[in-house]
XYZ file of C-alpha atoms in Angstrom:
572
model
C -37.099 1.526 -34.999
C -33.822 1.436 -32.182
C -30.494 0.642 -34.407
C -27.515 0.842 -31.569
C -24.903 0.566 -35.191
C -22.872 -2.120 -36.453
C -19.552 -3.120 -36.470
C -17.387 -1.085 -38.516
C -17.167 -2.677 -41.999
C -13.628 -3.166 -43.112
C -14.656 -3.990 -46.216
C -16.579 -1.405 -47.038
C -13.409 -0.018 -47.765
C -12.354 -2.614 -50.387
C -15.302 -1.908 -52.088
C -14.647 1.913 -51.917
C -10.874 1.005 -53.221
C -12.004 -1.328 -55.845
C -14.799 1.844 -57.170
C -11.459 3.982 -57.180
C -9.661 1.458 -59.114
C -12.277 1.059 -62.114
C -13.086 4.463 -62.175
C -8.792 5.114 -62.913
C -9.237 2.328 -65.120
C -11.659 3.447 -67.447
C -10.231 7.258 -67.115
C -7.092 5.344 -68.223
C -9.157 3.657 -71.439
C -10.726 6.917 -71.904
C -7.229 8.516 -72.529
C -5.672 6.371 -74.453
C -8.490 6.150 -76.735
C -8.978 2.484 -76.035
C -12.228 -0.065 -75.736
C -14.728 0.695 -74.295
C -14.207 4.272 -74.418
C -14.660 3.537 -78.923
C -18.321 2.848 -77.971
C -20.380 4.894 -76.298
C -22.662 2.449 -75.519
C -20.200 0.731 -73.493
C -18.156 3.174 -71.801
C -21.470 4.732 -70.567
C -22.751 1.506 -69.252
C -19.244 1.069 -67.396
C -19.705 4.435 -66.052
C -23.128 3.591 -64.812
C -22.212 0.380 -63.418
C -18.957 1.828 -61.710
C -20.922 4.097 -59.928
C -24.719 2.580 -59.206
C -23.095 -0.699 -57.478
C -20.656 0.341 -54.338
C -24.050 3.437 -53.741
C -26.374 -0.647 -53.705
C -23.791 -2.150 -51.289
C -23.354 1.115 -49.040
C -26.865 1.849 -48.745
C -28.209 -2.396 -48.039
C -25.575 -2.372 -45.297
C -26.386 -3.053 -41.912
C -30.595 -3.683 -42.977
C -32.252 -5.536 -40.363
C -34.720 -8.403 -42.043
C -32.812 -7.690 -45.580
C -32.130 -11.355 -46.374
C -28.045 -11.847 -47.279
C -29.618 -13.855 -50.612
C -31.418 -10.853 -51.517
C -28.982 -8.487 -50.829
C -26.610 -10.115 -53.336
C -29.286 -10.189 -55.567
C -30.014 -6.759 -55.310
C -26.547 -5.765 -55.631
C -26.147 -7.210 -58.917
C -29.610 -6.365 -59.855
C -28.465 -2.824 -59.595
C -24.938 -3.327 -61.588
C -27.344 -4.934 -64.216
C -29.838 -2.058 -64.753
C -27.834 0.797 -63.868
C -25.298 -0.520 -66.728
C -28.371 -1.232 -68.890
C -29.426 2.426 -68.228
C -25.922 4.054 -68.784
C -25.990 1.639 -73.093
C -29.449 3.083 -73.413
C -28.982 6.837 -71.990
C -25.736 6.385 -74.678
C -27.185 5.432 -76.927
C -30.550 7.199 -77.309
C -28.247 10.690 -77.289
C -26.234 8.948 -80.556
C -22.712 9.872 -79.003
C -19.587 9.303 -81.227
C -16.345 9.261 -80.203
C -14.373 9.417 -76.932
C -16.876 12.287 -75.140
C -19.202 10.631 -72.196
C -22.697 10.333 -73.686
C -24.707 11.425 -70.882
C -27.258 14.380 -70.746
C -28.006 16.064 -66.845
C -31.129 15.464 -66.954
C -30.427 11.681 -67.768
C -28.106 11.818 -64.685
C -30.395 13.051 -62.366
C -33.094 10.792 -62.995
C -31.324 7.641 -62.684
C -29.972 8.907 -59.457
C -33.334 9.409 -58.151
C -34.459 6.094 -59.157
C -31.648 4.965 -57.345
C -32.008 6.773 -54.152
C -35.802 6.086 -54.292
C -35.905 2.196 -55.018
C -33.119 1.256 -52.742
C -35.245 3.139 -50.218
C -38.197 0.590 -51.093
C -36.052 -2.236 -51.041
C -34.282 -1.850 -47.143
C -38.026 -0.735 -46.292
C -39.437 -4.413 -47.344
C -40.503 -6.535 -45.277
C -39.596 -10.179 -46.760
C -41.063 -11.974 -44.115
C -44.135 -10.049 -44.363
C -44.073 -9.620 -47.863
C -45.410 -5.889 -47.425
C -43.832 -2.302 -46.814
C -43.230 -1.048 -43.579
C -43.433 2.612 -43.119
C -41.118 2.695 -39.990
C -38.248 1.036 -41.923
C -38.661 2.744 -44.995
C -38.208 5.799 -43.100
C -35.478 5.078 -41.328
C -33.272 3.463 -43.713
C -33.855 6.279 -46.542
C -33.002 8.878 -43.930
C -29.962 7.424 -42.798
C -28.689 6.361 -46.686
C -29.739 9.897 -47.847
C -27.627 11.283 -44.018
C -25.054 9.006 -44.957
C -24.368 9.565 -48.302
C -24.399 13.731 -48.035
C -21.874 13.082 -45.211
C -19.287 11.135 -47.528
C -19.388 13.687 -50.282
C -18.821 16.746 -47.429
C -16.178 14.406 -46.450
C -14.825 13.668 -49.508
C -14.599 17.002 -50.492
C -13.266 18.111 -46.869
C -10.171 15.786 -47.382
C -9.219 17.476 -50.523
C -9.055 20.842 -49.872
C -6.953 19.660 -46.529
C -4.389 17.455 -48.912
C -4.439 20.404 -51.408
C -3.382 22.957 -48.347
C -0.831 20.088 -47.040
C 0.793 20.205 -50.640
C 0.823 24.485 -50.761
C 2.338 24.489 -47.302
C 4.723 22.055 -48.767
C 5.786 23.721 -52.103
C 6.661 27.167 -49.807
C 9.719 25.062 -48.551
C 10.265 23.899 -52.142
C 8.885 20.247 -51.902
C 7.112 20.082 -55.094
C 5.794 15.862 -55.299
C 3.467 16.200 -52.691
C 1.136 18.512 -55.132
C 2.157 16.661 -58.136
C 1.118 13.569 -56.786
C -2.547 14.861 -55.960
C -2.799 16.045 -59.705
C -2.564 12.245 -60.694
C -5.813 10.667 -61.547
C -3.864 7.209 -60.045
C -4.253 8.519 -56.779
C -7.323 11.059 -57.203
C -9.927 7.952 -57.800
C -8.962 5.579 -55.353
C -8.279 7.912 -51.791
C -11.660 9.652 -53.328
C -13.258 5.527 -53.287
C -11.642 5.112 -49.972
C -12.629 7.833 -48.304
C -15.935 8.063 -49.735
C -16.247 4.314 -48.374
C -14.482 5.185 -44.966
C -17.463 7.830 -44.098
C -19.934 5.549 -45.313
C -18.785 2.871 -43.117
C -18.923 5.281 -40.012
C -21.971 6.653 -40.538
C -23.695 3.508 -40.448
C -21.200 1.817 -37.689
C -22.522 5.107 -35.627
C -26.425 4.877 -36.235
C -27.038 7.171 -33.296
C -25.021 9.730 -34.911
C -27.096 9.692 -38.225
C -30.309 9.192 -35.960
C -29.664 12.218 -33.786
C -28.957 14.406 -37.081
C -32.199 13.636 -38.618
C -34.182 14.081 -34.941
C -32.562 17.231 -34.870
C -33.348 19.022 -38.318
C -36.451 16.937 -38.129
C -38.027 18.510 -34.825
C -36.916 22.183 -36.273
C -38.718 21.684 -39.413
C -42.101 20.620 -38.484
C -43.043 24.246 -37.095
C -42.229 25.510 -40.381
C -45.423 22.781 -41.846
C -47.929 25.575 -39.768
C -46.292 28.312 -41.423
C -46.426 27.284 -44.888
C -50.148 26.168 -45.068
C -51.144 29.247 -43.585
C -50.128 31.117 -46.832
C -51.881 28.403 -48.780
C -55.109 29.397 -47.362
C -55.079 32.662 -47.723
C -53.684 31.898 -50.920
C -56.731 30.116 -51.694
C -59.283 32.597 -49.991
C -57.603 35.491 -51.734
C -56.862 33.882 -55.135
C -61.078 34.591 -56.490
C -60.565 38.592 -54.917
C -57.856 39.215 -57.167
C -58.394 37.029 -60.531
C -55.491 34.785 -61.686
C -54.718 36.796 -64.482
C -51.191 38.382 -62.444
C -50.511 34.286 -61.695
C -50.803 33.425 -65.818
C -48.777 36.881 -66.855
C -45.854 35.425 -64.727
C -45.131 32.414 -67.454
C -43.962 29.952 -64.667
C -46.937 29.814 -62.475
C -46.754 26.120 -62.457
C -43.365 26.198 -61.506
C -44.228 28.326 -58.691
C -47.237 26.595 -57.414
C -45.440 22.704 -57.823
C -42.173 24.445 -55.454
C -45.034 25.452 -52.908
C -46.242 22.502 -52.869
C -42.764 20.596 -52.451
C -42.383 22.659 -49.356
C -45.562 21.841 -47.748
C -44.627 17.965 -48.754
C -41.105 18.102 -46.857
C -42.417 20.285 -44.030
C -45.373 17.535 -43.437
C -43.061 14.936 -43.416
C -40.786 16.101 -40.655
C -43.833 16.448 -38.807
C -44.712 13.342 -39.301
C -41.462 11.617 -39.370
C -42.187 7.531 -39.372
C -45.660 7.588 -37.310
C -45.060 6.518 -34.327
C -44.516 9.393 -31.959
C -48.023 10.641 -31.968
C -49.079 13.922 -32.621
C -46.431 17.005 -33.117
C -48.328 19.562 -31.976
C -50.481 20.477 -29.371
C -54.051 19.172 -30.033
C -55.944 22.655 -31.599
C -53.015 22.907 -33.731
C -52.821 19.167 -35.232
C -56.622 19.292 -35.915
C -55.980 22.772 -37.757
C -52.990 21.707 -39.944
C -55.199 18.850 -40.820
C -57.913 21.077 -41.927
C -55.349 23.363 -43.775
C -53.858 20.475 -45.390
C -57.223 21.079 -47.688
C -55.361 24.345 -49.168
C -53.088 22.626 -50.846
C -55.400 20.777 -53.516
C -56.613 24.171 -55.012
C -52.645 25.264 -55.694
C -52.182 22.046 -56.932
C -55.012 22.034 -59.602
C -54.472 25.649 -60.143
C -50.544 24.191 -60.925
C -52.008 21.495 -63.046
C -54.587 23.928 -65.069
C -51.520 26.420 -65.843
C -49.515 23.512 -66.902
C -51.807 22.178 -69.201
C -52.967 26.177 -70.513
C -48.937 25.543 -71.699
C -49.486 22.242 -73.347
C -52.638 23.942 -75.195
C -50.449 26.819 -76.209
C -47.037 25.304 -77.358
C -47.513 21.460 -77.170
C -45.525 18.988 -75.515
C -41.673 19.052 -74.344
C -39.322 16.864 -72.393
C -39.578 20.076 -70.296
C -43.328 19.918 -69.846
C -43.060 16.385 -69.159
C -41.145 16.012 -66.412
C -43.201 19.060 -65.468
C -46.197 16.682 -65.826
C -44.656 13.774 -63.444
C -43.890 16.078 -61.038
C -47.532 17.923 -60.924
C -49.041 13.781 -60.473
C -46.866 13.446 -58.227
C -47.933 16.188 -56.338
C -51.603 15.688 -57.097
C -51.266 11.995 -55.533
C -49.071 13.684 -52.157
C -52.423 16.521 -52.203
C -54.638 14.186 -51.964
C -53.652 11.211 -50.856
C -52.427 13.436 -47.261
C -56.027 15.156 -47.152
C -58.064 12.103 -46.621
C -56.454 12.012 -42.995
C -58.474 15.125 -42.610
C -61.346 11.661 -42.284
C -59.243 10.332 -39.662
C -58.972 13.261 -36.471
C -58.054 10.854 -34.199
C -54.689 10.216 -35.978
C -52.399 13.205 -37.090
C -51.922 12.818 -40.705
C -52.198 8.925 -41.093
C -52.563 8.820 -44.734
C -48.860 10.355 -45.091
C -47.953 6.480 -44.415
C -49.715 4.921 -47.136
C -49.454 8.007 -49.555
C -45.182 8.374 -49.650
C -45.422 4.464 -50.379
C -47.769 4.661 -53.053
C -45.985 7.837 -54.370
C -42.518 5.945 -54.133
C -43.778 2.925 -56.211
C -45.467 5.107 -59.120
C -42.066 7.450 -59.696
C -39.604 4.701 -60.143
C -42.167 2.826 -62.314
C -42.182 6.020 -64.045
C -38.313 6.834 -64.388
C -37.578 3.149 -65.634
C -39.863 3.378 -68.498
C -39.086 7.124 -69.107
C -35.481 6.383 -69.148
C -35.697 2.678 -71.016
C -36.704 1.899 -74.441
C -40.287 1.523 -72.820
C -41.127 5.077 -73.432
C -38.251 6.980 -73.445
C -38.515 10.841 -72.710
C -36.866 12.422 -75.872
C -38.926 9.843 -77.948
C -42.387 11.205 -76.962
C -40.894 14.567 -76.808
C -40.447 14.767 -80.190
C -43.737 12.902 -81.275
C -45.267 15.310 -79.260
C -43.995 18.449 -80.758
C -43.903 17.294 -83.939
C -47.584 16.329 -84.132
C -48.642 19.792 -82.257
C -46.442 21.653 -85.260
C -48.379 19.632 -87.655
C -51.940 20.415 -85.696
C -51.678 23.688 -84.878
C -50.447 24.443 -88.738
C -47.580 26.417 -87.243
C -45.732 28.435 -90.161
C -42.610 29.295 -88.555
C -42.087 25.097 -87.567
C -40.617 23.403 -85.708
C -37.569 23.681 -82.840
C -34.848 23.208 -84.541
C -32.286 23.526 -82.894
C -33.885 21.413 -80.072
C -34.072 18.345 -82.934
C -30.659 18.833 -83.824
C -28.735 19.023 -80.138
C -31.408 18.489 -77.383
C -33.688 15.093 -78.170
C -30.393 12.900 -79.044
C -30.913 10.389 -81.609
C -34.735 10.820 -82.027
C -34.667 14.185 -82.861
C -31.885 13.993 -85.825
C -34.133 10.547 -86.861
C -37.043 13.202 -87.122
C -34.644 16.002 -88.677
C -33.790 13.020 -91.415
C -36.792 11.992 -92.408
C -38.300 15.985 -92.470
C -35.370 16.483 -95.031
C -36.786 13.394 -97.518
C -40.787 13.968 -96.681
C -42.088 15.255 -99.766
C -45.336 15.717 -97.473
C -43.818 18.576 -95.604
C -42.953 22.076 -96.478
C -40.017 22.972 -99.063
C -38.075 25.213 -96.579
C -38.585 22.903 -93.944
C -36.945 20.232 -95.747
C -34.317 22.613 -96.810
C -33.932 23.801 -92.536
C -33.762 20.426 -91.802
C -30.887 19.749 -94.378
C -29.264 22.767 -92.686
C -29.327 21.686 -89.294
C -27.922 18.145 -89.945
C -25.316 19.433 -91.759
C -24.054 21.537 -88.425
C -21.586 20.193 -86.655
C -22.058 22.822 -83.664
C -24.432 23.282 -81.494
C -24.480 27.372 -81.719
C -23.380 27.413 -85.318
C -24.184 30.957 -86.176
C -23.491 30.625 -89.941
C -26.832 31.728 -91.754
C -28.865 29.581 -92.930
C -29.425 29.148 -96.528
C -33.011 29.708 -96.543
C -35.274 31.901 -98.716
C -36.253 35.153 -96.973
C -39.805 34.461 -97.487
C -39.133 31.565 -95.547
C -37.645 33.411 -92.778
C -39.830 36.357 -92.969
C -43.248 33.952 -91.117
C -41.235 33.502 -88.430
C -41.868 37.175 -87.325
C -44.851 38.847 -86.141
C -44.785 42.501 -87.117
C -46.047 45.682 -84.778
C -47.668 48.038 -84.784
C -50.893 45.762 -86.510
C -50.657 46.541 -89.969
C -47.587 47.746 -90.802
C -45.064 44.920 -92.878
C -40.899 44.751 -93.108
C -39.453 46.614 -95.587
C -38.897 44.659 -98.456
C -35.115 44.140 -98.183
C -34.583 44.100 -95.002
C -34.822 39.367 -94.010
C -32.165 39.362 -96.474
C -29.849 41.592 -95.765
C -30.598 40.187 -91.500
C -29.629 37.335 -93.162
C -26.210 38.025 -93.821
C -25.635 39.269 -90.107
C -24.804 36.893 -86.932
C -26.985 38.629 -84.556
C -27.728 35.890 -81.913
C -31.467 37.578 -81.445
C -32.178 36.557 -85.736
C -30.648 33.496 -85.495
C -32.664 32.297 -81.893
C -35.671 33.398 -84.283
C -35.147 31.456 -87.561
C -34.090 28.028 -85.119
C -36.742 28.920 -82.010
C -40.642 26.879 -82.618
C -42.377 30.487 -81.587
C -42.582 32.823 -83.300
C -40.319 36.472 -82.605
C -41.862 39.990 -82.523
C -40.552 42.887 -84.796
C -40.814 46.787 -84.089
C -41.051 49.456 -86.550
C -40.423 53.011 -85.256
C -38.163 55.877 -85.285
C -35.912 55.656 -82.521
C -33.340 57.698 -83.679
C -35.365 60.579 -84.717
C -34.206 61.424 -88.027
C -37.553 60.493 -89.536
C -36.168 56.784 -90.784
C -38.188 53.921 -89.031
C -35.614 51.219 -87.439
C -36.327 47.440 -86.944
C -36.547 46.685 -83.329
C -36.483 42.758 -82.915
C -37.713 40.907 -79.991
C -37.203 37.182 -79.603
C -39.978 35.069 -78.579
C -39.628 35.695 -74.505
C -38.499 39.096 -74.611
C -35.549 37.825 -71.833
C -32.958 37.104 -74.347
C -32.402 40.407 -75.585
C -33.282 42.497 -78.626
C -31.330 43.360 -81.791
C -31.996 47.253 -83.440
C -31.389 46.967 -87.566
C -30.825 50.192 -88.998
C -30.513 51.260 -92.765
C -27.683 52.167 -93.208
C -26.160 53.200 -96.765
C -29.275 51.251 -98.271
C -28.547 48.287 -95.961
C -29.867 47.190 -93.016
C -27.671 46.309 -89.840
C -27.614 45.247 -86.518
C -26.073 48.492 -84.411
C -27.031 47.786 -81.229
C -30.158 46.504 -78.465
C -32.684 47.534 -75.908
C -31.583 47.006 -72.453
C -34.648 46.517 -70.259
C -34.689 45.562 -66.411
C -37.819 44.180 -65.269
C -38.981 44.604 -61.787
C -39.881 43.244 -59.207
C -43.802 44.219 -59.678
C -43.610 44.092 -63.262
C -45.875 41.851 -65.761
C -42.925 40.676 -68.021
C -42.564 40.871 -71.855
C -46.278 40.749 -73.638
C -45.926 40.988 -77.329
C -49.354 41.932 -77.704
C -48.416 45.081 -75.970
C -46.148 46.055 -78.570
C -48.659 47.785 -81.208
C -49.509 50.377 -78.661
C -45.712 50.659 -77.867
C -44.615 54.544 -77.837
C -40.618 55.767 -77.655
C -39.611 57.790 -75.224
C -36.437 60.646 -74.828
C -34.056 59.827 -71.708
C -33.062 62.224 -69.453
C -29.970 60.968 -69.389
C -26.767 61.220 -71.298
C -24.247 59.366 -72.620
C -20.452 59.822 -71.054
C -18.041 59.942 -73.756
C -14.361 58.688 -72.266
C -11.793 58.696 -75.063
C -13.799 56.536 -77.911
C -15.628 54.792 -75.523
C -19.242 55.477 -75.114
C -20.974 54.912 -72.050
C -24.567 54.747 -71.726
C -27.526 54.830 -68.943
C -29.347 51.463 -68.365
C -31.551 51.773 -65.821
């Protein structure tokens, strides 16, 4: 496609100024405590709409073949859809008061939905009633480069403004810095700068195309390297077994990231599909065959994720990971079909990308709306897993209270009055509902016998001292509180660390990475007196609670250094 550019769209500056004015008005109302900031649903609807609508205006500017009537409807549609997404996000979060009710993961998902759907809109041929990949490719890259450049330009302008204000302050002129601190100046100027950068990028289309071609031409040569590692890994993995991979506890994460790199560089090489082979004939065919090595990588990533789900159940993070895994599977299988068409290099990329984009938008639209909200799915799946697995330690109380919005709190309210639940669950639910801070360290009023079910004692066959749990409940050690609130069991090791013939209790959190607490019997009561710190080497297999049964003490060759009353100790 040849896009020589367009006239500098002055009216885009008005859009930026209007956006800045609206954002300043919302800020002023928030500071004054006036409507809509007395209603979280209304405030987030307006904030989402104020941020998303101008982006829809910018992204659909100077799009060939996009009817003006369709563009107007699209902008209005984005205003309505994102206002609805913001309102729903606030309602689902159960926010109260003036705080902005937007979870970071919801904002990121909404941004992805907006960008991908705008690319699909610009790439659709309304005359032929079909998507044309060359259009989708061109406008998606144009919009991405233009918006990234606009953000960088806004940051650069503010650096210059603040530098100038500091320069003026050196000669006693302070009103410039005072002006830069005013929201009535900050929001309109930021909106104008972003709009000006977008308008310039759209008017100088050749500039964005040059940047795109330069980056893609360089990145395309990373694809053979990525596929080389994929093939070597697939051929080597059966000889070494996959146990070390699964022991890392983040196998799916690493494999999916590797797949994302492979997909990224394959698209850099393919571009819009009009340029032909990006490599010599032999290398082009080799990369098509080598892409088959990505299939086992994605398959094992899905297997690793499935094992975590079977062991620990679904969580919100695993639901998002499942979406990424499904998309990775679509890309891997879809691109692999190109192997059957040696005449055209990776010919299936275009239709696979369109299918994956449509699937992604459909799923995001469902999980960010009342159709199938991800918080509700995660809470239901988590409680169902806990009930089916018969886990005595109970659900993840902290997540239900603070991480899952309205749905988790409703589950706690039901649990607090449900006679079918264990009595200590109902008491814990009431305790969590009564808390007003996410990291409240107030000890829960639970009977020691119910708390003891959260702890697995090592070595096998040992049991905790009779008064340990009751004494630990009176402490505020973070690790112990994490054991009480978390969904997974913690591990306690009994042994003599001080050489005085009396056992200490070392309490590890469920992962072993967030810390430990050493409890010492002092004047007849167990008290947290320190911690054990460990550094996991690069080739270490990490923390494995099952190895605590065979744990042993070791004498350090280093001595503590006393500097006055301060003790410095060696932490390798």
